[in-house]
Amino acid sequence: MSTEELGPAAEWNFPFEEPLHEVFPALHEAQNAWMAAIESLHAPDRKTHELIRLVVTVCLRNPAGVERHAQLAREVGATWEEILGSIMLTSPGAGILPAVAAIPHARAGFEAARAAEDD
């Protein structure tokens, strides 16, 4: 399905999705199905799931991923202390600089989730 078929209001969760979909729609759809399967795991619990994915995005130095998973973690009940503690647990393996660099992105995601709750 092309972006034209989806309409001009098509929204993507990640910036890479639109160009991927335009060039390789079947690959994009397969990736979405795979991610849906990951999302359906019953264990670990949803909060732990998001904290793990947050840690991975910190290690990958992916600021957009850090923001997104901090937001999702907050939405499923994680506190700022749990998010910050998870980020700092990456420092022995990934280094202190990626951990510290991730903090403002995590804060932005956390605050976005808080603001959405207040609306």
Short mmCIF file of N, CA, C and O in Angstrom, two decimals:
data_model
loop_
_atom_site.label_atom_id
_atom_site.label_comp_id
_atom_site.label_asym_id
_atom_site.label_seq_id
_atom_site.Cartn_x
_atom_site.Cartn_y
_atom_site.Cartn_z
N MET A 1 0.86 -1.17 0.00
CA MET A 1 0.00 0.00 0.00
C MET A 1 0.90 1.23 0.00
O MET A 1 1.83 1.34 0.78
N SER A 2 0.61 2.17 -0.87
CA SER A 2 1.43 3.38 -0.95
C SER A 2 0.94 4.41 0.04
O SER A 2 -0.17 4.30 0.58
N THR A 3 1.78 5.43 0.28
CA THR A 3 1.36 6.49 1.19
C THR A 3 0.15 7.23 0.62
O THR A 3 -0.67 7.74 1.37
N GLU A 4 0.03 7.26 -0.74
CA GLU A 4 -1.15 7.88 -1.33
C GLU A 4 -2.41 7.11 -0.95
O GLU A 4 -3.45 7.69 -0.67
N GLU A 5 -2.32 5.78 -0.95
CA GLU A 5 -3.46 4.96 -0.57
C GLU A 5 -3.80 5.12 0.91
O GLU A 5 -4.95 5.02 1.30
N LEU A 6 -2.76 5.38 1.71
CA LEU A 6 -2.99 5.58 3.13
C LEU A 6 -3.57 6.97 3.40
O LEU A 6 -4.15 7.21 4.44
N GLY A 7 -3.38 7.87 2.47
CA GLY A 7 -3.89 9.23 2.61
C GLY A 7 -2.84 10.17 3.15
O GLY A 7 -1.84 9.75 3.73
N PRO A 8 -3.04 11.46 2.96
CA PRO A 8 -2.05 12.45 3.38
C PRO A 8 -1.89 12.53 4.89
O PRO A 8 -0.87 13.00 5.38
N ALA A 9 -2.87 12.04 5.64
CA ALA A 9 -2.80 12.11 7.09
C ALA A 9 -2.10 10.90 7.70
O ALA A 9 -2.10 10.73 8.91
N ALA A 10 -1.51 10.03 6.84
CA ALA A 10 -0.82 8.84 7.37
C ALA A 10 0.25 9.28 8.35
O ALA A 10 1.04 10.16 8.08
N GLU A 11 0.23 8.66 9.50
CA GLU A 11 1.24 8.97 10.52
C GLU A 11 2.08 7.74 10.75
O GLU A 11 1.58 6.62 10.73
N TRP A 12 3.35 7.96 10.99
CA TRP A 12 4.29 6.88 11.21
C TRP A 12 4.85 7.00 12.61
O TRP A 12 5.07 8.11 13.09
N ASN A 13 5.08 5.87 13.27
CA ASN A 13 5.66 5.88 14.61
C ASN A 13 7.12 6.29 14.58
O ASN A 13 7.63 6.88 15.53
N PHE A 14 7.81 5.96 13.49
CA PHE A 14 9.24 6.23 13.38
C PHE A 14 9.53 6.91 12.05
O PHE A 14 8.87 6.62 11.05
N PRO A 15 10.53 7.80 12.01
CA PRO A 15 10.80 8.54 10.78
C PRO A 15 11.21 7.67 9.60
O PRO A 15 11.00 8.04 8.46
N PHE A 16 11.75 6.48 9.84
CA PHE A 16 12.19 5.61 8.74
C PHE A 16 11.02 4.91 8.05
O PHE A 16 11.18 4.37 6.96
N GLU A 17 9.84 4.91 8.67
CA GLU A 17 8.75 4.11 8.13
C GLU A 17 8.23 4.59 6.78
O GLU A 17 7.98 3.79 5.89
N GLU A 18 8.04 5.88 6.63
CA GLU A 18 7.48 6.38 5.36
C GLU A 18 8.40 6.06 4.18
O GLU A 18 7.94 5.48 3.19
N PRO A 19 9.71 6.40 4.25
CA PRO A 19 10.55 6.05 3.09
C PRO A 19 10.68 4.54 2.88
O PRO A 19 10.74 4.08 1.74
N LEU A 20 10.69 3.76 3.97
CA LEU A 20 10.74 2.31 3.83
C LEU A 20 9.48 1.81 3.13
O LEU A 20 9.54 0.99 2.22
N HIS A 21 8.34 2.32 3.56
CA HIS A 21 7.07 1.90 2.98
C HIS A 21 6.97 2.27 1.51
O HIS A 21 6.44 1.50 0.70
N GLU A 22 7.47 3.45 1.15
CA GLU A 22 7.41 3.88 -0.25
C GLU A 22 8.23 2.97 -1.16
O GLU A 22 7.83 2.69 -2.28
N VAL A 23 9.39 2.51 -0.67
CA VAL A 23 10.29 1.73 -1.51
C VAL A 23 10.04 0.23 -1.38
O VAL A 23 10.08 -0.51 -2.37
N PHE A 24 9.78 -0.24 -0.14
CA PHE A 24 9.60 -1.67 0.12
C PHE A 24 8.36 -1.90 0.98
O PHE A 24 8.48 -2.26 2.15
N PRO A 25 7.17 -1.70 0.43
CA PRO A 25 5.97 -1.84 1.27
C PRO A 25 5.82 -3.24 1.89
O PRO A 25 5.39 -3.35 3.04
N ALA A 26 6.17 -4.28 1.16
CA ALA A 26 6.04 -5.64 1.72
C ALA A 26 6.98 -5.84 2.89
O ALA A 26 6.62 -6.47 3.89
N LEU A 27 8.19 -5.31 2.79
CA LEU A 27 9.15 -5.40 3.88
C LEU A 27 8.63 -4.63 5.10
O LEU A 27 8.70 -5.12 6.23
N HIS A 28 8.09 -3.45 4.87
CA HIS A 28 7.53 -2.65 5.97
C HIS A 28 6.39 -3.40 6.64
O HIS A 28 6.31 -3.45 7.88
N GLU A 29 5.50 -3.98 5.86
CA GLU A 29 4.39 -4.73 6.43
C GLU A 29 4.87 -5.95 7.21
O GLU A 29 4.34 -6.27 8.28
N ALA A 30 5.90 -6.63 6.70
CA ALA A 30 6.47 -7.79 7.41
C ALA A 30 7.11 -7.35 8.72
O ALA A 30 6.98 -8.02 9.74
N GLN A 31 7.79 -6.22 8.70
CA GLN A 31 8.40 -5.70 9.91
C GLN A 31 7.32 -5.35 10.94
O GLN A 31 7.47 -5.64 12.13
N ASN A 32 6.23 -4.75 10.49
CA ASN A 32 5.13 -4.42 11.40
C ASN A 32 4.53 -5.68 12.02
O ASN A 32 4.20 -5.71 13.20
N ALA A 33 4.39 -6.74 11.22
CA ALA A 33 3.86 -8.00 11.75
C ALA A 33 4.82 -8.60 12.78
O ALA A 33 4.39 -9.09 13.84
N TRP A 34 6.11 -8.54 12.50
CA TRP A 34 7.12 -9.05 13.43
C TRP A 34 7.08 -8.26 14.74
O TRP A 34 7.09 -8.83 15.83
N MET A 35 7.00 -6.93 14.63
CA MET A 35 6.94 -6.10 15.83
C MET A 35 5.66 -6.36 16.62
O MET A 35 5.67 -6.36 17.85
N ALA A 36 4.56 -6.62 15.94
CA ALA A 36 3.32 -6.95 16.63
C ALA A 36 3.48 -8.24 17.42
O ALA A 36 2.96 -8.36 18.54
N ALA A 37 4.21 -9.19 16.88
CA ALA A 37 4.46 -10.44 17.60
C ALA A 37 5.31 -10.18 18.84
O ALA A 37 5.05 -10.75 19.91
N ILE A 38 6.30 -9.34 18.72
CA ILE A 38 7.14 -8.96 19.87
C ILE A 38 6.27 -8.29 20.94
O ILE A 38 6.37 -8.59 22.12
N GLU A 39 5.41 -7.38 20.50
CA GLU A 39 4.55 -6.65 21.43
C GLU A 39 3.57 -7.57 22.16
O GLU A 39 3.10 -7.24 23.24
N SER A 40 3.27 -8.72 21.58
CA SER A 40 2.27 -9.61 22.19
C SER A 40 2.86 -10.56 23.23
O SER A 40 2.12 -11.36 23.80
N LEU A 41 4.15 -10.50 23.48
CA LEU A 41 4.75 -11.38 24.49
C LEU A 41 4.08 -11.16 25.84
O LEU A 41 3.82 -10.02 26.24
N HIS A 42 3.81 -12.23 26.55
CA HIS A 42 3.15 -12.13 27.86
C HIS A 42 4.16 -11.90 28.98
O HIS A 42 3.78 -11.45 30.07
N ALA A 43 5.39 -12.26 28.77
CA ALA A 43 6.42 -12.05 29.78
C ALA A 43 7.66 -11.52 29.07
O ALA A 43 7.93 -11.92 27.93
N PRO A 44 8.37 -10.61 29.63
CA PRO A 44 8.12 -10.00 30.93
C PRO A 44 6.90 -9.08 30.88
O PRO A 44 6.37 -8.82 29.81
N ASP A 45 6.53 -8.57 32.04
CA ASP A 45 5.39 -7.66 32.10
C ASP A 45 5.69 -6.43 31.24
O ASP A 45 6.83 -6.16 30.88
N ARG A 46 4.66 -5.69 30.91
CA ARG A 46 4.78 -4.58 29.96
C ARG A 46 5.77 -3.51 30.42
O ARG A 46 6.52 -2.96 29.61
N LYS A 47 5.78 -3.18 31.69
CA LYS A 47 6.71 -2.15 32.17
C LYS A 47 8.14 -2.62 32.00
O LYS A 47 8.99 -1.88 31.47
N THR A 48 8.43 -3.85 32.38
CA THR A 48 9.78 -4.39 32.22
C THR A 48 10.15 -4.46 30.74
O THR A 48 11.28 -4.14 30.36
N HIS A 49 9.22 -4.85 29.91
CA HIS A 49 9.41 -4.90 28.47
C HIS A 49 9.90 -3.54 27.95
O HIS A 49 10.89 -3.45 27.23
N GLU A 50 9.21 -2.47 28.33
CA GLU A 50 9.58 -1.14 27.85
C GLU A 50 10.91 -0.67 28.44
O GLU A 50 11.69 0.00 27.76
N LEU A 51 11.18 -1.01 29.69
CA LEU A 51 12.47 -0.63 30.28
C LEU A 51 13.63 -1.36 29.58
O LEU A 51 14.69 -0.76 29.35
N ILE A 52 13.43 -2.62 29.22
CA ILE A 52 14.46 -3.35 28.48
C ILE A 52 14.69 -2.70 27.13
O ILE A 52 15.83 -2.47 26.71
N ARG A 53 13.62 -2.39 26.44
CA ARG A 53 13.76 -1.76 25.13
C ARG A 53 14.39 -0.37 25.25
O ARG A 53 15.16 0.06 24.39
N LEU A 54 14.11 0.34 26.34
CA LEU A 54 14.75 1.62 26.60
C LEU A 54 16.26 1.43 26.74
O LEU A 54 17.06 2.16 26.13
N VAL A 55 16.66 0.44 27.53
CA VAL A 55 18.09 0.17 27.74
C VAL A 55 18.78 -0.15 26.41
O VAL A 55 19.89 0.34 26.14
N VAL A 56 18.14 -0.95 25.59
CA VAL A 56 18.74 -1.29 24.29
C VAL A 56 18.92 -0.04 23.44
O VAL A 56 19.96 0.14 22.81
N THR A 57 17.93 0.84 23.43
CA THR A 57 18.06 2.05 22.62
C THR A 57 19.13 2.98 23.16
O THR A 57 19.79 3.68 22.39
N VAL A 58 19.34 2.98 24.47
CA VAL A 58 20.45 3.75 25.04
C VAL A 58 21.77 3.18 24.52
O VAL A 58 22.65 3.92 24.05
N CYS A 59 21.92 1.87 24.58
CA CYS A 59 23.16 1.22 24.13
C CYS A 59 23.40 1.45 22.64
O CYS A 59 24.55 1.55 22.20
N LEU A 60 22.32 1.54 21.87
CA LEU A 60 22.45 1.79 20.43
C LEU A 60 22.63 3.28 20.11
O LEU A 60 22.77 3.63 18.94
N ARG A 61 22.57 4.10 21.14
CA ARG A 61 22.68 5.57 20.97
C ARG A 61 21.62 6.08 20.00
O ARG A 61 21.91 6.81 19.06
N ASN A 62 20.39 5.70 20.29
CA ASN A 62 19.25 6.04 19.45
C ASN A 62 18.34 6.99 20.23
O ASN A 62 17.44 6.54 20.95
N PRO A 63 18.57 8.30 20.13
CA PRO A 63 17.79 9.26 20.94
C PRO A 63 16.28 9.17 20.72
O PRO A 63 15.51 9.26 21.68
N ALA A 64 15.84 8.98 19.49
CA ALA A 64 14.41 8.88 19.23
C ALA A 64 13.83 7.64 19.89
O ALA A 64 12.73 7.67 20.45
N GLY A 65 14.58 6.54 19.89
CA GLY A 65 14.14 5.32 20.56
C GLY A 65 14.08 5.49 22.06
O GLY A 65 13.16 5.00 22.71
N VAL A 66 15.07 6.18 22.61
CA VAL A 66 15.08 6.45 24.06
C VAL A 66 13.84 7.24 24.44
O VAL A 66 13.14 6.89 25.41
N GLU A 67 13.55 8.27 23.68
CA GLU A 67 12.38 9.10 23.99
C GLU A 67 11.09 8.27 23.90
O GLU A 67 10.24 8.33 24.79
N ARG A 68 10.97 7.49 22.84
CA ARG A 68 9.76 6.70 22.64
C ARG A 68 9.55 5.66 23.74
O ARG A 68 8.46 5.50 24.27
N HIS A 69 10.63 4.95 24.10
CA HIS A 69 10.46 3.89 25.10
C HIS A 69 10.33 4.45 26.51
O HIS A 69 9.66 3.84 27.35
N ALA A 70 10.90 5.62 26.77
CA ALA A 70 10.64 6.28 28.05
C ALA A 70 9.18 6.69 28.14
O ALA A 70 8.54 6.54 29.19
N GLN A 71 8.64 7.20 27.03
CA GLN A 71 7.24 7.58 27.00
C GLN A 71 6.34 6.36 27.23
O GLN A 71 5.43 6.39 28.07
N LEU A 72 6.63 5.28 26.51
CA LEU A 72 5.83 4.07 26.67
C LEU A 72 5.97 3.48 28.07
O LEU A 72 4.99 3.00 28.65
N ALA A 73 7.18 3.53 28.62
CA ALA A 73 7.39 3.02 29.98
C ALA A 73 6.55 3.82 30.98
O ALA A 73 5.90 3.24 31.87
N ARG A 74 6.53 5.13 30.83
CA ARG A 74 5.71 5.97 31.72
C ARG A 74 4.22 5.62 31.56
O ARG A 74 3.49 5.53 32.54
N GLU A 75 3.81 5.40 30.32
CA GLU A 75 2.40 5.08 30.06
C GLU A 75 1.96 3.79 30.73
O GLU A 75 0.78 3.63 31.04
N VAL A 76 2.89 2.88 30.96
CA VAL A 76 2.53 1.60 31.60
C VAL A 76 2.97 1.55 33.06
O VAL A 76 3.03 0.48 33.65
N GLY A 77 3.29 2.73 33.64
CA GLY A 77 3.49 2.79 35.07
C GLY A 77 4.90 2.98 35.59
O GLY A 77 5.10 2.99 36.81
N ALA A 78 5.89 3.12 34.74
CA ALA A 78 7.25 3.32 35.23
C ALA A 78 7.41 4.71 35.81
O ALA A 78 6.87 5.69 35.28
N THR A 79 8.13 4.79 36.89
CA THR A 79 8.45 6.08 37.50
C THR A 79 9.70 6.65 36.83
O THR A 79 10.45 5.94 36.16
N TRP A 80 9.94 7.95 37.07
CA TRP A 80 11.15 8.56 36.55
C TRP A 80 12.39 7.87 37.15
O TRP A 80 13.37 7.64 36.46
N GLU A 81 12.33 7.50 38.42
CA GLU A 81 13.46 6.82 39.06
C GLU A 81 13.75 5.48 38.40
O GLU A 81 14.92 5.12 38.22
N GLU A 82 12.71 4.73 38.01
CA GLU A 82 12.92 3.46 37.32
C GLU A 82 13.54 3.67 35.93
O GLU A 82 14.43 2.92 35.52
N ILE A 83 13.08 4.68 35.25
CA ILE A 83 13.62 4.98 33.92
C ILE A 83 15.08 5.43 34.04
O ILE A 83 15.96 4.92 33.34
N LEU A 84 15.34 6.36 34.93
CA LEU A 84 16.70 6.86 35.12
C LEU A 84 17.63 5.75 35.60
O LEU A 84 18.76 5.61 35.10
N GLY A 85 17.18 4.92 36.52
CA GLY A 85 17.99 3.81 37.00
C GLY A 85 18.31 2.82 35.89
O GLY A 85 19.44 2.32 35.79
N SER A 86 17.33 2.54 35.03
CA SER A 86 17.56 1.64 33.90
C SER A 86 18.60 2.22 32.96
O SER A 86 19.48 1.49 32.47
N ILE A 87 18.52 3.51 32.70
CA ILE A 87 19.51 4.15 31.83
C ILE A 87 20.90 4.04 32.44
O ILE A 87 21.86 3.68 31.75
N MET A 88 21.02 4.31 33.72
CA MET A 88 22.35 4.29 34.35
C MET A 88 22.92 2.88 34.43
O MET A 88 24.14 2.72 34.46
N LEU A 89 22.06 1.85 34.42
CA LEU A 89 22.56 0.48 34.39
C LEU A 89 23.30 0.14 33.10
O LEU A 89 24.05 -0.83 33.05
N THR A 90 23.12 0.96 32.08
CA THR A 90 23.84 0.72 30.82
C THR A 90 25.28 1.19 30.88
O THR A 90 26.10 0.77 30.06
N SER A 91 25.62 2.04 31.83
CA SER A 91 26.95 2.67 31.82
C SER A 91 28.13 1.70 31.96
O SER A 91 29.15 1.92 31.31
N PRO A 92 28.05 0.62 32.74
CA PRO A 92 29.21 -0.28 32.77
C PRO A 92 29.52 -0.92 31.42
O PRO A 92 30.68 -1.12 31.08
N GLY A 93 28.49 -1.23 30.64
CA GLY A 93 28.71 -1.89 29.36
C GLY A 93 28.83 -0.94 28.19
O GLY A 93 29.66 -1.13 27.30
N ALA A 94 28.00 0.09 28.16
CA ALA A 94 27.97 1.00 27.00
C ALA A 94 28.74 2.29 27.24
O ALA A 94 29.02 3.01 26.30
N GLY A 95 29.03 2.58 28.50
CA GLY A 95 29.77 3.80 28.82
C GLY A 95 28.89 4.85 29.45
O GLY A 95 27.67 4.86 29.27
N ILE A 96 29.52 5.73 30.18
CA ILE A 96 28.79 6.78 30.89
C ILE A 96 28.25 7.84 29.92
O ILE A 96 27.17 8.38 30.13
N LEU A 97 28.98 8.13 28.85
CA LEU A 97 28.54 9.19 27.93
C LEU A 97 27.22 8.87 27.25
O LEU A 97 26.33 9.72 27.21
N PRO A 98 27.02 7.65 26.71
CA PRO A 98 25.70 7.35 26.12
C PRO A 98 24.58 7.43 27.16
O PRO A 98 23.48 7.88 26.85
N ALA A 99 24.87 6.99 28.38
CA ALA A 99 23.85 7.04 29.43
C ALA A 99 23.47 8.48 29.73
O ALA A 99 22.28 8.82 29.76
N VAL A 100 24.45 9.32 29.93
CA VAL A 100 24.17 10.73 30.25
C VAL A 100 23.49 11.42 29.07
O VAL A 100 22.56 12.19 29.25
N ALA A 101 23.94 11.12 27.85
CA ALA A 101 23.33 11.73 26.66
C ALA A 101 21.87 11.32 26.50
O ALA A 101 21.09 12.07 25.92
N ALA A 102 21.51 10.15 27.00
CA ALA A 102 20.14 9.66 26.86
C ALA A 102 19.17 10.33 27.82
O ALA A 102 17.96 10.36 27.55
N ILE A 103 19.66 10.87 28.90
CA ILE A 103 18.77 11.40 29.95
C ILE A 103 17.81 12.46 29.44
O ILE A 103 16.60 12.37 29.69
N PRO A 104 18.26 13.50 28.71
CA PRO A 104 17.28 14.50 28.26
C PRO A 104 16.22 13.93 27.30
O PRO A 104 15.07 14.36 27.33
N HIS A 105 16.60 12.96 26.50
CA HIS A 105 15.64 12.34 25.58
C HIS A 105 14.62 11.52 26.36
O HIS A 105 13.42 11.54 26.04
N ALA A 106 15.09 10.81 27.37
CA ALA A 106 14.18 10.04 28.22
C ALA A 106 13.25 10.98 28.97
O ALA A 106 12.04 10.72 29.08
N ARG A 107 13.78 12.08 29.46
CA ARG A 107 12.95 13.06 30.18
C ARG A 107 11.86 13.62 29.26
O ARG A 107 10.71 13.77 29.67
N ALA A 108 12.23 13.90 28.01
CA ALA A 108 11.24 14.42 27.06
C ALA A 108 10.11 13.41 26.83
O ALA A 108 8.93 13.78 26.81
N GLY A 109 10.46 12.14 26.67
CA GLY A 109 9.43 11.12 26.49
C GLY A 109 8.57 10.94 27.72
O GLY A 109 7.34 10.82 27.63
N PHE A 110 9.22 10.94 28.89
CA PHE A 110 8.51 10.81 30.16
C PHE A 110 7.52 11.95 30.33
O PHE A 110 6.35 11.73 30.69
N GLU A 111 7.98 13.16 30.06
CA GLU A 111 7.12 14.35 30.22
C GLU A 111 6.00 14.37 29.19
O GLU A 111 4.90 14.84 29.49
N ALA A 112 6.27 13.88 27.98
CA ALA A 112 5.21 13.82 26.97
C ALA A 112 4.09 12.89 27.43
O ALA A 112 2.91 13.19 27.25
N ALA A 113 4.46 11.77 28.04
CA ALA A 113 3.45 10.84 28.55
C ALA A 113 2.69 11.47 29.70
O ALA A 113 1.48 11.31 29.81
N ARG A 114 3.40 12.19 30.55
CA ARG A 114 2.74 12.87 31.69
C ARG A 114 1.76 13.91 31.17
O ARG A 114 0.63 14.01 31.66
N ALA A 115 2.17 14.68 30.18
CA ALA A 115 1.29 15.72 29.62
C ALA A 115 0.05 15.10 28.97
O ALA A 115 -1.04 15.64 29.10
N ALA A 116 0.23 13.97 28.30
CA ALA A 116 -0.91 13.29 27.67
C ALA A 116 -1.89 12.81 28.72
O ALA A 116 -3.11 12.82 28.49
N GLU A 117 -1.38 12.41 29.88
CA GLU A 117 -2.26 11.96 30.97
C GLU A 117 -3.07 13.14 31.52
O GLU A 117 -4.21 12.96 31.93
N ASP A 118 -2.45 14.32 31.51
CA ASP A 118 -3.11 15.51 32.07
C ASP A 118 -4.17 16.08 31.13
O ASP A 118 -5.02 16.84 31.57
N ASP A 119 -4.09 15.72 29.85
CA ASP A 119 -5.06 16.27 28.87
C ASP A 119 -6.42 15.63 29.01
O ASP A 119 -6.73 14.67 29.48
#
